[in-house]
Amino acid sequence: MENLLCDEVWLSSPGTPDLSHESEHYIWKGYGYADLFYTTKEDSEQALEICLKKEFSYMPEAGYLDYLQSKNLVFARFRAVQWLIKTCTRLNLSIGTVFNAVNYLDRFLSMSQCHGWKHWMMELLSVACLSIAAKFNETSLPSLDELQLEVNVLIEDGRLGALFSTEHNPADGTDGVTGFKMAS
């Protein structure tokens, strides 16, 4: 049984440098963590340039706002973003997940060639974008059913009968639809 345990003495040996003090030293001098990785100013500037190019490649296509306005999608996008925020709050997902889901939504809308967007299409796209964003950002993933579920109304047992009209509760005691007797 003892040979199953790992020998972790090397982690605490004096040969292992303690980077926590070095990073504090750099922070106090006004340097960031990136300076621990890049050795020259040119390397750091080149890395920043690469990051900015990548950021621009992940933006919606040019003329995206005009596209939204011409297809009457501004309100639908607003509702989709509102739903994404509400769902992420309900499921306790990170704000990064919301940001990425909206980014995916905008990028897809700007690249799609769909001419007749329907309300249900935007809802389906929102669920797909949130699902993908959650897979990249979250450690415990909600199911698609949990993403689509909206818990707005809690119906108590005593009030359930009040929801049925007299048309569905005929005098003979059946439910009016299936013919089954309703419990009283």
mmCIF file of N, CA and C in Angstrom, residues 1 3 16 18 21 28 35 38 58 68 77 80 85 91 109 115-116 120 134 171 179-180 182:
data_model
loop_
_atom_site.group_PDB
_atom_site.id
_atom_site.type_symbol
_atom_site.label_atom_id
_atom_site.label_comp_id
_atom_site.label_asym_id
_atom_site.label_seq_id
_atom_site.Cartn_x
_atom_site.Cartn_y
_atom_site.Cartn_z
ATOM 1 N N MET A 1 0.827 -1.195 0.000
ATOM 2 C CA MET A 1 0.000 0.000 0.000
ATOM 3 C C MET A 1 0.869 1.256 0.000
ATOM 4 N N ASN A 3 3.694 1.786 -1.476
ATOM 5 C CA ASN A 3 4.287 2.104 -2.768
ATOM 6 C C ASN A 3 3.271 2.739 -3.730
ATOM 7 N N THR A 16 13.662 24.047 -6.178
ATOM 8 C CA THR A 16 12.494 24.583 -6.871
ATOM 9 C C THR A 16 12.366 26.069 -6.569
ATOM 10 N N ASP A 18 10.781 29.683 -5.977
ATOM 11 C CA ASP A 18 9.503 30.174 -5.462
ATOM 12 C C ASP A 18 9.107 31.387 -6.287
ATOM 13 N N HIS A 21 7.310 35.078 -4.839
ATOM 14 C CA HIS A 21 8.057 36.269 -4.433
ATOM 15 C C HIS A 21 8.561 37.033 -5.646
ATOM 16 N N TRP A 28 5.529 45.057 -7.902
ATOM 17 C CA TRP A 28 5.892 46.272 -7.190
ATOM 18 C C TRP A 28 6.709 47.209 -8.066
ATOM 19 N N ASP A 35 5.632 40.145 -18.309
ATOM 20 C CA ASP A 35 7.063 40.396 -18.344
ATOM 21 C C ASP A 35 7.866 39.207 -17.845
ATOM 22 N N TYR A 38 7.888 37.235 -21.547
ATOM 23 C CA TYR A 38 8.560 37.874 -22.673
ATOM 24 C C TYR A 38 9.842 38.529 -22.192
ATOM 25 N N TYR A 58 -12.529 37.891 -34.335
ATOM 26 C CA TYR A 58 -13.687 37.337 -33.638
ATOM 27 C C TYR A 58 -14.836 38.324 -33.533
ATOM 28 N N LEU A 68 -28.626 44.237 -39.027
ATOM 29 C CA LEU A 68 -29.671 44.025 -38.020
ATOM 30 C C LEU A 68 -30.871 44.924 -38.278
ATOM 31 N N ARG A 77 -32.621 40.596 -31.317
ATOM 32 C CA ARG A 77 -31.301 40.459 -30.698
ATOM 33 C C ARG A 77 -31.351 40.941 -29.256
ATOM 34 N N ALA A 80 -32.918 38.310 -27.232
ATOM 35 C CA ALA A 80 -32.012 37.165 -27.096
ATOM 36 C C ALA A 80 -30.944 37.448 -26.041
ATOM 37 N N ILE A 85 -28.774 36.712 -20.495
ATOM 38 C CA ILE A 85 -28.403 37.236 -19.175
ATOM 39 C C ILE A 85 -29.278 36.615 -18.094
ATOM 40 N N LEU A 91 -29.059 30.079 -13.792
ATOM 41 C CA LEU A 91 -28.239 28.873 -13.681
ATOM 42 C C LEU A 91 -26.910 29.120 -12.976
ATOM 43 N N LEU A 109 -25.009 35.736 -36.578
ATOM 44 C CA LEU A 109 -25.972 36.588 -37.284
ATOM 45 C C LEU A 109 -25.300 37.383 -38.393
ATOM 46 N N HIS A 115 -32.588 34.907 -44.965
ATOM 47 C CA HIS A 115 -33.360 36.084 -45.357
ATOM 48 C C HIS A 115 -34.647 36.239 -44.569
ATOM 49 N N GLY A 116 -35.128 35.186 -43.966
ATOM 50 C CA GLY A 116 -36.394 35.270 -43.250
ATOM 51 C C GLY A 116 -36.268 34.787 -41.819
ATOM 52 N N TRP A 120 -38.688 31.950 -33.526
ATOM 53 C CA TRP A 120 -38.202 30.679 -32.990
ATOM 54 C C TRP A 120 -36.766 30.400 -33.414
ATOM 55 N N ALA A 134 -21.154 27.771 -22.626
ATOM 56 C CA ALA A 134 -21.055 27.070 -21.340
ATOM 57 C C ALA A 134 -20.044 25.930 -21.417
ATOM 58 N N ALA A 171 -70.387 19.219 -15.731
ATOM 59 C CA ALA A 171 -71.167 18.821 -14.550
ATOM 60 C C ALA A 171 -71.063 17.335 -14.245
ATOM 61 N N GLY A 179 -62.317 12.494 -20.930
ATOM 62 C CA GLY A 179 -63.420 11.722 -20.401
ATOM 63 C C GLY A 179 -63.120 11.080 -19.060
ATOM 64 N N PHE A 180 -61.906 11.286 -18.528
ATOM 65 C CA PHE A 180 -61.551 10.714 -17.232
ATOM 66 C C PHE A 180 -62.177 11.528 -16.108
ATOM 67 N N MET A 182 -62.220 13.456 -12.765
ATOM 68 C CA MET A 182 -61.217 14.225 -12.028
ATOM 69 C C MET A 182 -61.380 13.961 -10.544
#
